[in-house]
Amino acid sequence: MTGVQTCALPISIVGDSKLVSDLAPLVDLVYIDADHSYEGCTQDIRLYRSKAKMVLCGDDYIDRPGFGVIRAVTEALPVHKHSGQFWWFEL
C-alpha cells in the first residue's frame, strides 16, 4: 500500500463521538468535520484536542444559520488560525 493510506487513519464516527475518542490513538493531525452546532463542535474539540500531537483542524468555519463552528473554535482555541472555511490550531 502506498500514498496517504500508509500514513492516515480515517476514523468515521456515527453517533456518540465520546465512544470513539476513548479508542482513538494519539496522532499527528486530527481533522474534525462532524456536528457543526456550537455544542457539537465544542464537544469534538474537547474530546479530540488531546489526541493530536501537532495539529487540530477542521472546516466549515463560516457564519451560517445553525452553525457554531466559528464561536466554538474561537472560544476553545483562541490562538487558532483560519483561511477561508478552513481552521487549524498548532500544538
mmCIF file of N, CA and C in Angstrom:
data_model
loop_
_atom_site.group_PDB
_atom_site.id
_atom_site.type_symbol
_atom_site.label_atom_id
_atom_site.label_comp_id
_atom_site.label_asym_id
_atom_site.label_seq_id
_atom_site.Cartn_x
_atom_site.Cartn_y
_atom_site.Cartn_z
ATOM 1 N N MET A 1 0.847 -1.170 0.000
ATOM 2 C CA MET A 1 0.000 0.000 0.000
ATOM 3 C C MET A 1 0.901 1.243 0.000
ATOM 4 N N THR A 2 0.584 2.196 -0.858
ATOM 5 C CA THR A 2 1.377 3.415 -0.940
ATOM 6 C C THR A 2 0.488 4.633 -0.787
ATOM 7 N N GLY A 3 1.118 5.780 -0.689
ATOM 8 C CA GLY A 3 0.355 7.021 -0.606
ATOM 9 C C GLY A 3 -0.174 7.287 0.780
ATOM 10 N N VAL A 4 -1.243 8.068 0.825
ATOM 11 C CA VAL A 4 -1.808 8.505 2.096
ATOM 12 C C VAL A 4 -2.327 7.340 2.933
ATOM 13 N N GLN A 5 -2.685 6.243 2.322
ATOM 14 C CA GLN A 5 -3.203 5.110 3.068
ATOM 15 C C GLN A 5 -2.195 4.568 4.073
ATOM 16 N N THR A 6 -0.922 4.763 3.836
ATOM 17 C CA THR A 6 0.090 4.241 4.750
ATOM 18 C C THR A 6 0.340 5.172 5.928
ATOM 19 N N CYS A 7 -0.149 6.401 5.861
ATOM 20 C CA CYS A 7 0.116 7.327 6.962
ATOM 21 C C CYS A 7 -1.137 8.011 7.494
ATOM 22 N N ALA A 8 -2.303 7.620 7.046
ATOM 23 C CA ALA A 8 -3.550 8.208 7.528
ATOM 24 C C ALA A 8 -4.427 7.128 8.150
ATOM 25 N N LEU A 9 -5.099 7.487 9.223
ATOM 26 C CA LEU A 9 -6.015 6.581 9.893
ATOM 27 C C LEU A 9 -7.372 7.259 9.978
ATOM 28 N N PRO A 10 -8.194 7.109 8.942
ATOM 29 C CA PRO A 10 -9.511 7.745 8.994
ATOM 30 C C PRO A 10 -10.395 7.042 10.020
ATOM 31 N N ILE A 11 -11.045 7.827 10.848
ATOM 32 C CA ILE A 11 -11.992 7.287 11.816
ATOM 33 C C ILE A 11 -13.313 7.978 11.557
ATOM 34 N N SER A 12 -14.263 7.245 11.043
ATOM 35 C CA SER A 12 -15.576 7.793 10.743
ATOM 36 C C SER A 12 -16.488 7.537 11.937
ATOM 37 N N ILE A 13 -17.146 8.587 12.402
ATOM 38 C CA ILE A 13 -17.972 8.487 13.593
ATOM 39 C C ILE A 13 -19.440 8.617 13.219
ATOM 40 N N VAL A 14 -20.230 7.687 13.685
ATOM 41 C CA VAL A 14 -21.678 7.788 13.575
ATOM 42 C C VAL A 14 -22.206 7.632 14.996
ATOM 43 N N GLY A 15 -22.835 8.679 15.500
ATOM 44 C CA GLY A 15 -23.346 8.604 16.863
ATOM 45 C C GLY A 15 -22.462 9.361 17.833
ATOM 46 N N ASP A 16 -22.268 8.781 19.004
ATOM 47 C CA ASP A 16 -21.564 9.436 20.102
ATOM 48 C C ASP A 16 -20.061 9.452 19.876
ATOM 49 N N SER A 17 -19.502 10.642 19.637
ATOM 50 C CA SER A 17 -18.069 10.750 19.377
ATOM 51 C C SER A 17 -17.244 10.448 20.626
ATOM 52 N N LYS A 18 -17.831 10.515 21.812
ATOM 53 C CA LYS A 18 -17.120 10.194 23.047
ATOM 54 C C LYS A 18 -16.664 8.738 23.024
ATOM 55 N N LEU A 19 -17.483 7.849 22.496
ATOM 56 C CA LEU A 19 -17.124 6.435 22.435
ATOM 57 C C LEU A 19 -15.883 6.215 21.582
ATOM 58 N N VAL A 20 -15.789 6.914 20.466
ATOM 59 C CA VAL A 20 -14.660 6.752 19.565
ATOM 60 C C VAL A 20 -13.424 7.452 20.118
ATOM 61 N N SER A 21 -13.590 8.600 20.760
ATOM 62 C CA SER A 21 -12.430 9.326 21.278
ATOM 63 C C SER A 21 -11.680 8.498 22.307
ATOM 64 N N ASP A 22 -12.374 7.657 23.041
ATOM 65 C CA ASP A 22 -11.724 6.787 24.017
ATOM 66 C C ASP A 22 -10.822 5.763 23.338
ATOM 67 N N LEU A 23 -11.147 5.399 22.105
ATOM 68 C CA LEU A 23 -10.399 4.376 21.379
ATOM 69 C C LEU A 23 -9.362 4.950 20.423
ATOM 70 N N ALA A 24 -9.501 6.213 20.064
ATOM 71 C CA ALA A 24 -8.621 6.815 19.062
ATOM 72 C C ALA A 24 -7.192 6.926 19.591
ATOM 73 N N PRO A 25 -6.220 6.639 18.729
ATOM 74 C CA PRO A 25 -4.817 6.745 19.139
ATOM 75 C C PRO A 25 -4.338 8.194 19.111
ATOM 76 N N LEU A 26 -3.169 8.441 19.641
ATOM 77 C CA LEU A 26 -2.513 9.741 19.541
ATOM 78 C C LEU A 26 -1.916 9.840 18.139
ATOM 79 N N VAL A 27 -2.255 10.906 17.412
ATOM 80 C CA VAL A 27 -1.814 11.064 16.023
ATOM 81 C C VAL A 27 -1.260 12.471 15.797
ATOM 82 N N ASP A 28 -0.574 12.670 14.692
ATOM 83 C CA ASP A 28 -0.009 13.986 14.377
ATOM 84 C C ASP A 28 -1.087 15.027 14.102
ATOM 85 N N LEU A 29 -2.109 14.658 13.345
ATOM 86 C CA LEU A 29 -3.135 15.603 12.914
ATOM 87 C C LEU A 29 -4.522 15.013 13.131
ATOM 88 N N VAL A 30 -5.399 15.802 13.713
ATOM 89 C CA VAL A 30 -6.809 15.425 13.860
ATOM 90 C C VAL A 30 -7.631 16.429 13.065
ATOM 91 N N TYR A 31 -8.465 15.911 12.155
ATOM 92 C CA TYR A 31 -9.330 16.746 11.317
ATOM 93 C C TYR A 31 -10.771 16.527 11.777
ATOM 94 N N ILE A 32 -11.411 17.583 12.248
ATOM 95 C CA ILE A 32 -12.787 17.499 12.738
ATOM 96 C C ILE A 32 -13.733 18.018 11.665
ATOM 97 N N ASP A 33 -14.700 17.198 11.304
ATOM 98 C CA ASP A 33 -15.740 17.615 10.357
ATOM 99 C C ASP A 33 -16.992 16.813 10.688
ATOM 100 N N ALA A 34 -17.661 17.224 11.747
ATOM 101 C CA ALA A 34 -18.817 16.457 12.214
ATOM 102 C C ALA A 34 -19.973 17.414 12.490
ATOM 103 N N ASP A 35 -20.427 17.429 13.719
ATOM 104 C CA ASP A 35 -21.542 18.274 14.136
ATOM 105 C C ASP A 35 -21.110 19.735 14.055
ATOM 106 N N HIS A 36 -21.845 20.544 13.313
ATOM 107 C CA HIS A 36 -21.466 21.938 13.104
ATOM 108 C C HIS A 36 -22.130 22.896 14.091
ATOM 109 N N SER A 37 -22.915 22.364 15.017
ATOM 110 C CA SER A 37 -23.517 23.218 16.034
ATOM 111 C C SER A 37 -22.425 23.654 17.015
ATOM 112 N N TYR A 38 -22.690 24.710 17.746
ATOM 113 C CA TYR A 38 -21.734 25.188 18.749
ATOM 114 C C TYR A 38 -21.438 24.080 19.763
ATOM 115 N N GLU A 39 -22.485 23.469 20.282
ATOM 116 C CA GLU A 39 -22.319 22.438 21.304
ATOM 117 C C GLU A 39 -21.554 21.229 20.761
ATOM 118 N N GLY A 40 -21.916 20.787 19.579
ATOM 119 C CA GLY A 40 -21.265 19.618 18.982
ATOM 120 C C GLY A 40 -19.811 19.869 18.659
ATOM 121 N N CYS A 41 -19.519 21.031 18.089
ATOM 122 C CA CYS A 41 -18.143 21.371 17.736
ATOM 123 C C CYS A 41 -17.293 21.550 18.996
ATOM 124 N N THR A 42 -17.864 22.195 20.018
ATOM 125 C CA THR A 42 -17.152 22.370 21.280
ATOM 126 C C THR A 42 -16.806 21.015 21.888
ATOM 127 N N GLN A 43 -17.751 20.099 21.863
ATOM 128 C CA GLN A 43 -17.509 18.757 22.415
ATOM 129 C C GLN A 43 -16.420 18.037 21.623
ATOM 130 N N ASP A 44 -16.473 18.113 20.306
ATOM 131 C CA ASP A 44 -15.460 17.434 19.486
ATOM 132 C C ASP A 44 -14.067 18.014 19.730
ATOM 133 N N ILE A 45 -13.962 19.317 19.854
ATOM 134 C CA ILE A 45 -12.664 19.934 20.149
ATOM 135 C C ILE A 45 -12.157 19.443 21.504
ATOM 136 N N ARG A 46 -13.034 19.440 22.498
ATOM 137 C CA ARG A 46 -12.654 18.991 23.838
ATOM 138 C C ARG A 46 -12.206 17.526 23.824
ATOM 139 N N LEU A 47 -12.924 16.687 23.100
ATOM 140 C CA LEU A 47 -12.616 15.255 23.068
ATOM 141 C C LEU A 47 -11.355 14.926 22.279
ATOM 142 N N TYR A 48 -11.115 15.647 21.198
ATOM 143 C CA TYR A 48 -10.035 15.261 20.281
ATOM 144 C C TYR A 48 -8.775 16.111 20.368
ATOM 145 N N ARG A 49 -8.806 17.206 21.099
ATOM 146 C CA ARG A 49 -7.598 18.035 21.237
ATOM 147 C C ARG A 49 -6.440 17.218 21.809
ATOM 148 N N SER A 50 -6.720 16.379 22.762
ATOM 149 C CA SER A 50 -5.660 15.586 23.397
ATOM 150 C C SER A 50 -5.175 14.434 22.518
ATOM 151 N N LYS A 51 -5.846 14.181 21.415
ATOM 152 C CA LYS A 51 -5.441 13.104 20.504
ATOM 153 C C LYS A 51 -4.467 13.587 19.436
ATOM 154 N N ALA A 52 -4.330 14.913 19.276
ATOM 155 C CA ALA A 52 -3.447 15.481 18.251
ATOM 156 C C ALA A 52 -2.096 15.845 18.854
ATOM 157 N N LYS A 53 -1.029 15.399 18.208
ATOM 158 C CA LYS A 53 0.312 15.757 18.656
ATOM 159 C C LYS A 53 0.771 17.078 18.044
ATOM 160 N N MET A 54 0.311 17.397 16.830
ATOM 161 C CA MET A 54 0.826 18.575 16.132
ATOM 162 C C MET A 54 -0.259 19.566 15.706
ATOM 163 N N VAL A 55 -1.350 19.070 15.114
ATOM 164 C CA VAL A 55 -2.361 19.973 14.559
ATOM 165 C C VAL A 55 -3.764 19.416 14.800
ATOM 166 N N LEU A 56 -4.650 20.305 15.239
ATOM 167 C CA LEU A 56 -6.082 20.026 15.316
ATOM 168 C C LEU A 56 -6.720 20.970 14.311
ATOM 169 N N CYS A 57 -7.556 20.468 13.427
ATOM 170 C CA CYS A 57 -8.100 21.331 12.380
ATOM 171 C C CYS A 57 -9.489 20.876 11.956
ATOM 172 N N GLY A 58 -10.102 21.686 11.116
ATOM 173 C CA GLY A 58 -11.421 21.364 10.600
ATOM 174 C C GLY A 58 -11.831 22.352 9.522
ATOM 175 N N ASP A 59 -13.076 22.222 9.104
ATOM 176 C CA ASP A 59 -13.577 23.126 8.072
ATOM 177 C C ASP A 59 -14.932 23.694 8.476
ATOM 178 N N ASP A 60 -15.611 24.278 7.523
ATOM 179 C CA ASP A 60 -16.906 24.925 7.738
ATOM 180 C C ASP A 60 -16.828 26.068 8.751
ATOM 181 N N TYR A 61 -15.736 26.805 8.706
ATOM 182 C CA TYR A 61 -15.519 27.987 9.532
ATOM 183 C C TYR A 61 -16.242 29.139 8.844
ATOM 184 N N ILE A 62 -17.560 29.079 8.908
ATOM 185 C CA ILE A 62 -18.398 30.051 8.210
ATOM 186 C C ILE A 62 -19.567 30.460 9.099
ATOM 187 N N ASP A 63 -20.103 31.638 8.819
ATOM 188 C CA ASP A 63 -21.269 32.143 9.536
ATOM 189 C C ASP A 63 -22.513 31.715 8.772
ATOM 190 N N ARG A 64 -23.171 30.704 9.287
ATOM 191 C CA ARG A 64 -24.353 30.144 8.634
ATOM 192 C C ARG A 64 -25.362 29.788 9.718
ATOM 193 N N PRO A 65 -26.654 29.969 9.475
ATOM 194 C CA PRO A 65 -27.656 29.615 10.485
ATOM 195 C C PRO A 65 -27.470 28.165 10.952
ATOM 196 N N GLY A 66 -27.457 27.984 12.267
ATOM 197 C CA GLY A 66 -27.310 26.658 12.840
ATOM 198 C C GLY A 66 -25.872 26.221 13.042
ATOM 199 N N PHE A 67 -24.928 26.959 12.485
ATOM 200 C CA PHE A 67 -23.509 26.624 12.625
ATOM 201 C C PHE A 67 -22.933 27.381 13.821
ATOM 202 N N GLY A 68 -22.097 26.705 14.588
ATOM 203 C CA GLY A 68 -21.433 27.337 15.713
ATOM 204 C C GLY A 68 -19.941 27.095 15.691
ATOM 205 N N VAL A 69 -19.423 26.730 14.522
ATOM 206 C CA VAL A 69 -18.008 26.382 14.392
ATOM 207 C C VAL A 69 -17.106 27.564 14.759
ATOM 208 N N ILE A 70 -17.375 28.741 14.218
ATOM 209 C CA ILE A 70 -16.525 29.903 14.492
ATOM 210 C C ILE A 70 -16.494 30.193 15.988
ATOM 211 N N ARG A 71 -17.643 30.221 16.619
ATOM 212 C CA ARG A 71 -17.701 30.505 18.057
ATOM 213 C C ARG A 71 -16.988 29.424 18.864
ATOM 214 N N ALA A 72 -17.242 28.170 18.549
ATOM 215 C CA ALA A 72 -16.630 27.070 19.299
ATOM 216 C C ALA A 72 -15.109 27.084 19.167
ATOM 217 N N VAL A 73 -14.621 27.252 17.951
ATOM 218 C CA VAL A 73 -13.178 27.263 17.719
ATOM 219 C C VAL A 73 -12.542 28.478 18.400
ATOM 220 N N THR A 74 -13.167 29.640 18.269
ATOM 221 C CA THR A 74 -12.629 30.863 18.855
ATOM 222 C C THR A 74 -12.565 30.781 20.379
ATOM 223 N N GLU A 75 -13.594 30.220 20.997
ATOM 224 C CA GLU A 75 -13.605 30.109 22.458
ATOM 225 C C GLU A 75 -12.646 29.029 22.965
ATOM 226 N N ALA A 76 -12.622 27.884 22.295
ATOM 227 C CA ALA A 76 -11.794 26.768 22.769
ATOM 228 C C ALA A 76 -10.325 26.920 22.405
ATOM 229 N N LEU A 77 -10.074 27.569 21.271
ATOM 230 C CA LEU A 77 -8.706 27.688 20.751
ATOM 231 C C LEU A 77 -8.441 29.136 20.334
ATOM 232 N N PRO A 78 -8.294 30.045 21.281
ATOM 233 C CA PRO A 78 -8.192 31.469 20.951
ATOM 234 C C PRO A 78 -7.048 31.831 20.004
ATOM 235 N N VAL A 79 -5.993 31.046 19.969
ATOM 236 C CA VAL A 79 -4.856 31.384 19.090
ATOM 237 C C VAL A 79 -4.851 30.543 17.810
ATOM 238 N N HIS A 80 -6.016 30.084 17.382
ATOM 239 C CA HIS A 80 -6.118 29.310 16.140
ATOM 240 C C HIS A 80 -5.902 30.226 14.933
ATOM 241 N N LYS A 81 -5.755 29.605 13.787
ATOM 242 C CA LYS A 81 -5.644 30.331 12.524
ATOM 243 C C LYS A 81 -6.738 29.829 11.594
ATOM 244 N N HIS A 82 -7.053 30.623 10.583
ATOM 245 C CA HIS A 82 -8.025 30.174 9.588
ATOM 246 C C HIS A 82 -7.756 30.842 8.250
ATOM 247 N N SER A 83 -8.178 30.177 7.217
ATOM 248 C CA SER A 83 -8.090 30.692 5.862
ATOM 249 C C SER A 83 -9.323 30.202 5.128
ATOM 250 N N GLY A 84 -10.158 31.124 4.706
ATOM 251 C CA GLY A 84 -11.416 30.722 4.090
ATOM 252 C C GLY A 84 -12.236 29.926 5.088
ATOM 253 N N GLN A 85 -12.711 28.773 4.683
ATOM 254 C CA GLN A 85 -13.535 27.930 5.552
ATOM 255 C C GLN A 85 -12.725 26.962 6.396
ATOM 256 N N PHE A 86 -11.424 26.951 6.266
ATOM 257 C CA PHE A 86 -10.555 26.006 6.960
ATOM 258 C C PHE A 86 -9.935 26.656 8.196
ATOM 259 N N TRP A 87 -9.927 25.944 9.332
ATOM 260 C CA TRP A 87 -9.289 26.428 10.551
ATOM 261 C C TRP A 87 -8.294 25.390 11.057
ATOM 262 N N TRP A 88 -7.273 25.872 11.809
ATOM 263 C CA TRP A 88 -6.311 24.952 12.394
ATOM 264 C C TRP A 88 -5.694 25.541 13.649
ATOM 265 N N PHE A 89 -5.223 24.656 14.504
ATOM 266 C CA PHE A 89 -4.590 25.010 15.756
ATOM 267 C C PHE A 89 -3.317 24.174 15.873
ATOM 268 N N GLU A 90 -2.183 24.849 15.979
ATOM 269 C CA GLU A 90 -0.912 24.144 16.082
ATOM 270 C C GLU A 90 -0.563 23.931 17.549
ATOM 271 N N LEU A 91 -0.239 22.715 17.897
ATOM 272 C CA LEU A 91 0.093 22.361 19.271
ATOM 273 C C LEU A 91 1.583 22.479 19.523
#
